[in-house]
CSV table of C-alpha atoms in Angstrom, one decimal:
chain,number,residue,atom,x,y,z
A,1,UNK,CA,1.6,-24.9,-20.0
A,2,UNK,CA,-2.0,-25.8,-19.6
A,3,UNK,CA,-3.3,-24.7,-15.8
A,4,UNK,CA,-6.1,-26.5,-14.6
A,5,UNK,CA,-6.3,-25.3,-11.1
A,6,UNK,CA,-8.8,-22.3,-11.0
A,7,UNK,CA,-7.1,-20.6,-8.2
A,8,UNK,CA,-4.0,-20.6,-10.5
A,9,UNK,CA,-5.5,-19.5,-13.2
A,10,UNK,CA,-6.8,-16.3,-11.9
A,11,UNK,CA,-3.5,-15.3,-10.4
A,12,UNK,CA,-1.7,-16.1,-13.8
A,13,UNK,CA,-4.8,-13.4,-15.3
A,14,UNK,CA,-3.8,-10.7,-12.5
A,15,UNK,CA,-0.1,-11.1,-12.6
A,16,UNK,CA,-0.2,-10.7,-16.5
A,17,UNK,CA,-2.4,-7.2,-15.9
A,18,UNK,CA,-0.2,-4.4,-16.3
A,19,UNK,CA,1.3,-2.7,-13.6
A,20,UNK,CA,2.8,0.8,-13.5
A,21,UNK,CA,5.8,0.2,-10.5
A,22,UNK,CA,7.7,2.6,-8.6
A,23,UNK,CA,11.2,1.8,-7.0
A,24,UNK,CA,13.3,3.6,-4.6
A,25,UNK,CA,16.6,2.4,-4.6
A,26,UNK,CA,19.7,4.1,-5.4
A,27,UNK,CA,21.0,1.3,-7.1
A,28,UNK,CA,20.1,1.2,-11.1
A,29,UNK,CA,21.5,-2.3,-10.9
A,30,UNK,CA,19.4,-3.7,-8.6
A,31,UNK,CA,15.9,-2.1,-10.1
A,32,UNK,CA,17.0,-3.0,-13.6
A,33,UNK,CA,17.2,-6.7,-11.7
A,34,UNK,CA,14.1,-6.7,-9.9
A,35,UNK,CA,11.8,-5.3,-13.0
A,36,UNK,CA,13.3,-8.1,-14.9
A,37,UNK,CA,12.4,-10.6,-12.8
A,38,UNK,CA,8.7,-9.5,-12.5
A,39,UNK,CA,9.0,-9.5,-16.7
A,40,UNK,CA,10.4,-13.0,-16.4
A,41,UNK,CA,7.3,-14.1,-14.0
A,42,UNK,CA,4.7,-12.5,-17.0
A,43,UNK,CA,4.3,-9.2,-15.5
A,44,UNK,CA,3.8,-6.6,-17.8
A,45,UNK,CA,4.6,-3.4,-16.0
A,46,UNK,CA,6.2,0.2,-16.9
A,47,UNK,CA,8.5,1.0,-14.2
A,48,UNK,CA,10.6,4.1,-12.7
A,49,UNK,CA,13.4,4.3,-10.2
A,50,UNK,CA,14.2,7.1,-7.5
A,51,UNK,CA,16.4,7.8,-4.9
A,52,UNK,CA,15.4,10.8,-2.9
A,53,UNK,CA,12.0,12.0,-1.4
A,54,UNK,CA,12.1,14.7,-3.9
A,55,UNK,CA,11.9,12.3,-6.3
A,56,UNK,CA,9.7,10.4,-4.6
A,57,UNK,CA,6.6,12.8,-4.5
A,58,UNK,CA,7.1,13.8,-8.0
A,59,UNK,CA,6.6,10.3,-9.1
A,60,UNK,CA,3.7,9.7,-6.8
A,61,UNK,CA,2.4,12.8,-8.0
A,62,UNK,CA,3.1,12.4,-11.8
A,63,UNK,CA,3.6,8.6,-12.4
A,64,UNK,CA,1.0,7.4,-10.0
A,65,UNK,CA,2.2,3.9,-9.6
A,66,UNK,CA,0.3,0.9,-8.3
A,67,UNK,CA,2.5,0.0,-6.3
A,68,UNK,CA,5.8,1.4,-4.4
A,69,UNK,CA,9.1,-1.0,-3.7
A,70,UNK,CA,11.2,0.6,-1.1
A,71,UNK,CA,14.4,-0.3,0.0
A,72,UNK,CA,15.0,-0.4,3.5
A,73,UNK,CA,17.4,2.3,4.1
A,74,UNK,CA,19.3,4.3,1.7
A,75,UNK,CA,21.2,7.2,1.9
A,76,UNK,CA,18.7,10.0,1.8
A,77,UNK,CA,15.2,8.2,2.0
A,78,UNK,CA,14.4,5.3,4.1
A,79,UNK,CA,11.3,3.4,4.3
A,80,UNK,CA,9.8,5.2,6.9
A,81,UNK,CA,9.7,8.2,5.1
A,82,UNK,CA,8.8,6.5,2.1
A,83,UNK,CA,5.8,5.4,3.8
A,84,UNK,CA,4.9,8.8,5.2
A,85,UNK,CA,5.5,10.3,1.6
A,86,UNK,CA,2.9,7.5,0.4
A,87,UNK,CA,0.6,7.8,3.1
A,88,UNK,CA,0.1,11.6,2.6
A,89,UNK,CA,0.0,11.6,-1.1
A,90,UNK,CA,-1.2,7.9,-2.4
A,91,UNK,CA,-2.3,6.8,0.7
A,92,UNK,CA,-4.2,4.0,-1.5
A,93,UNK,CA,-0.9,2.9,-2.7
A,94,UNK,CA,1.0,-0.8,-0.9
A,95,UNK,CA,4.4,-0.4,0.0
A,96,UNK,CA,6.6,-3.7,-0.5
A,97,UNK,CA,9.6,-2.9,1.3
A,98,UNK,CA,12.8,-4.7,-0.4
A,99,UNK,CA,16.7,-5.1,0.8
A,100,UNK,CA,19.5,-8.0,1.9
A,101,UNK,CA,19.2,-10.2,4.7
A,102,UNK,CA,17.1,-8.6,7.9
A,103,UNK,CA,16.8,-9.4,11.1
A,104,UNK,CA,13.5,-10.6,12.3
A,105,UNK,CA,12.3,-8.0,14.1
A,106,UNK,CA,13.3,-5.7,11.4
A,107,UNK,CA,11.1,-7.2,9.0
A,108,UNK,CA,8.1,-7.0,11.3
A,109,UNK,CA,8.5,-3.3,12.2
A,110,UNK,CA,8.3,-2.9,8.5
A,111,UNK,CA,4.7,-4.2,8.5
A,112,UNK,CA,3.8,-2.6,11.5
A,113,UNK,CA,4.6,1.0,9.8
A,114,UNK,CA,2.3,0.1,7.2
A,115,UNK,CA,4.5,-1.6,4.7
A,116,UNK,CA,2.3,-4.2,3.0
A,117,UNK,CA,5.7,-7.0,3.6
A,118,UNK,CA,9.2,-7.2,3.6
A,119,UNK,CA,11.0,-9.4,0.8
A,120,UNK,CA,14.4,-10.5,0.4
A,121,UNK,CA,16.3,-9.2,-2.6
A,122,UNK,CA,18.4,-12.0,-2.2
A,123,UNK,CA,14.9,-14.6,-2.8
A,124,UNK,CA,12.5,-12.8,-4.5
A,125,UNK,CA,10.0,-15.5,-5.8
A,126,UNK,CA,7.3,-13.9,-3.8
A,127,UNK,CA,7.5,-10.6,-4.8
A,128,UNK,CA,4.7,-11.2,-8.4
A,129,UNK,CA,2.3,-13.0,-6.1
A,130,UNK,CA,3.0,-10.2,-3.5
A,131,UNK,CA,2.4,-7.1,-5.6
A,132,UNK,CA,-0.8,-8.8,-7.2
A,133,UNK,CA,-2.2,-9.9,-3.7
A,134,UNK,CA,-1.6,-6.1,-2.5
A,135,UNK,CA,-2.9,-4.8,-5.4
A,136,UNK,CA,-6.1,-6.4,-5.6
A,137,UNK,CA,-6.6,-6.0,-1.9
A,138,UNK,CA,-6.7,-1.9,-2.3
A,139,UNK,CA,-9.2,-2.0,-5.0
A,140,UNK,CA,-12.3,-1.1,-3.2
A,141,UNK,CA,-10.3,2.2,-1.7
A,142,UNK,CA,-11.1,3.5,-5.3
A,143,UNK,CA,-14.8,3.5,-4.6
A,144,UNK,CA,-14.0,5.8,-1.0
A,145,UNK,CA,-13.9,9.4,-1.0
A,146,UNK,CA,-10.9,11.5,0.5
A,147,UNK,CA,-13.3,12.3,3.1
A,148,UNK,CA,-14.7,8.6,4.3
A,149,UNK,CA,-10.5,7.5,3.8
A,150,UNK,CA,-10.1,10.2,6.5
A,151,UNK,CA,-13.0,8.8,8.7
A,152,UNK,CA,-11.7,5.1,8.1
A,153,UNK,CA,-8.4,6.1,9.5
A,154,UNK,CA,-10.1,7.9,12.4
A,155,UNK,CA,-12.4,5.0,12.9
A,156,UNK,CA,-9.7,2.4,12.7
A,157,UNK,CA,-7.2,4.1,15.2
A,158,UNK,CA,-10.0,3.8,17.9
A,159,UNK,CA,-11.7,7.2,17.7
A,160,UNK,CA,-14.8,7.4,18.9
A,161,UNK,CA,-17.5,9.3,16.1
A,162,UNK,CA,-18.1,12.3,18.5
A,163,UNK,CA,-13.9,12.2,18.4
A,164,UNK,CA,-14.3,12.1,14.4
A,165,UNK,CA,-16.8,14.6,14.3
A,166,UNK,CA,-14.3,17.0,16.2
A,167,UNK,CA,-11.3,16.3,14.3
A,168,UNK,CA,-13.1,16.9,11.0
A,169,UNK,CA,-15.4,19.7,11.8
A,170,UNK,CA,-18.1,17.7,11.1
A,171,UNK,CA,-21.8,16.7,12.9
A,172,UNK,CA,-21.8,13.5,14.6
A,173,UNK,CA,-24.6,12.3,12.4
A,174,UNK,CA,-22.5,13.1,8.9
A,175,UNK,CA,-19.4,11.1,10.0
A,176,UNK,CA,-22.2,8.3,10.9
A,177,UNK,CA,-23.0,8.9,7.2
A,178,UNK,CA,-20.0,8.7,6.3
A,179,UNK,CA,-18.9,5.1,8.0
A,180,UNK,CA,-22.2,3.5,6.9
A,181,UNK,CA,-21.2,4.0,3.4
A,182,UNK,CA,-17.8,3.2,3.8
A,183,UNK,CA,-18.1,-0.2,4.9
A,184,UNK,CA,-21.0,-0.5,2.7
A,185,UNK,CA,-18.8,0.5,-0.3
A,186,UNK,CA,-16.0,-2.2,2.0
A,187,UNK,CA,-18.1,-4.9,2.1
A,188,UNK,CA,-17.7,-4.5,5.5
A,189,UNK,CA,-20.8,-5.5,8.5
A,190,UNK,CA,-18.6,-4.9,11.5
A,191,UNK,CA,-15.8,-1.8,12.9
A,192,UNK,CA,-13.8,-4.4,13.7
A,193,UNK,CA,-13.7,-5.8,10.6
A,194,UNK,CA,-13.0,-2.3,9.4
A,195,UNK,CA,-9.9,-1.9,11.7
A,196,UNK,CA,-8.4,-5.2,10.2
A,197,UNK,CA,-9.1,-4.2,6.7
A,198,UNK,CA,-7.1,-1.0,7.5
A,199,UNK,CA,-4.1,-2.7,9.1
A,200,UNK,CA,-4.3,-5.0,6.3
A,201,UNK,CA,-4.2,-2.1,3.7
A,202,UNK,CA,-1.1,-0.5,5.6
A,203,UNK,CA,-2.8,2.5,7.2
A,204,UNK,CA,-0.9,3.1,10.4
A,205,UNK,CA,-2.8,4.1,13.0
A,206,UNK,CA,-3.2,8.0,13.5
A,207,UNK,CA,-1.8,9.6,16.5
A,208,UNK,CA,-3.0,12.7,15.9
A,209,UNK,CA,-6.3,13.9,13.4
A,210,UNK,CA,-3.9,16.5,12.3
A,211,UNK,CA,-1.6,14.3,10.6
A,212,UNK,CA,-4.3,13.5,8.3
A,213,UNK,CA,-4.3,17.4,7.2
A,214,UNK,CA,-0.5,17.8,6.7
């Protein structure tokens, strides 16, 4: 099929990329489904399933996947603490967080803990366009240190940079430093575009600097 639409054509390019996908589901059944479906849709990806949060850090540790699908609740790991476990370890890495019918408000407090959407298993023609969209959005993390992430969070959850400074045991003029070349390395001109890319990239805001340490 010949695509003539540009816009098309680039997202046909970055859903064929290949894509290393992590799942955490306790059903084999559903995975196997869901990884055949993104094949189906031209996504080349090599893909792993777990089920615990044992599992869970030793795949973000060892398989480093682009991307993390979560179901909602399960057993023994639910999102939430998939997206603490992701946060803490891969905190570049989107969350797509995948399950049956939910209720509205559900799906929104999903988001709001930092997953990058919610998705029906039950309709699941967004989830290529959703993972490539997510994807591409985290790219220019790569080009932050650990150290300006740390100060992005900070920055983004409202602290002040004499607030920063404290937290990090750094001089006010280094975390300065350090959120100049962040937003440089962003493409960012303004904090407040800085706090939407954030949000938009799942970082919940911090309540405490020390949760950035654990």
């Amino acid at each position: 099929m010949r695509i003539h639409n540009p816009g098309e054509r680039k997202m046909r390019e970055e859903i064929e990329s290949s894509f290393r996908i992590l799942m955490v589901d306790e059903s084999e059944a559903d995975a196997a489904k869901v990884f055949r479906q993104l094949r189906e849709a031209g996504m080349r990806l090599t893909a792993e399933r777990v089920q615990t949060d044992e599992g869970l850090a030793k795949a973000l540790h060892e398989f480093i996947p682009d991307i993390v699908l979560s179901e909602y609740s399960l057993p023994m790991l639910d999102y939430r603490m998939t997206l603490k476990l992701v946060q803490a370890i891969r905190p570049g890495t989107p969350v797509i967080v995948m399950s049956g019918l939910l209720q509205e408000e559900d799906a929104g407090a999903c988001v709001r803990s930092g997953a990058e959407s919610f998705i029906s298993k039950l309709n699941p023609l967004m989830l290529p366009s959703t993972i490539v969209a997510a994807v591409e959005a985290r790219k220019p993390l790569s080009r932050l240190t650990a150290r300006q992430v740390q100060v992005m969070r900070l920055v983004a959850s409202g602290y002040r940079t004499h607030e920063v400074a404290e937290a990090l045991k750094l001089s006010a003029k280094t975390v300065e430093s350090h959120r100049h070349q962040l937003m440089r390395k962003l493409g960012l001109e303004r904090s407040a575009c800085l706090i939407r890319y954030a949000i938009r990239v799942g970082f919940a805001p911090i309540l405490s600097p020390a949760s950035l340490m654990e």
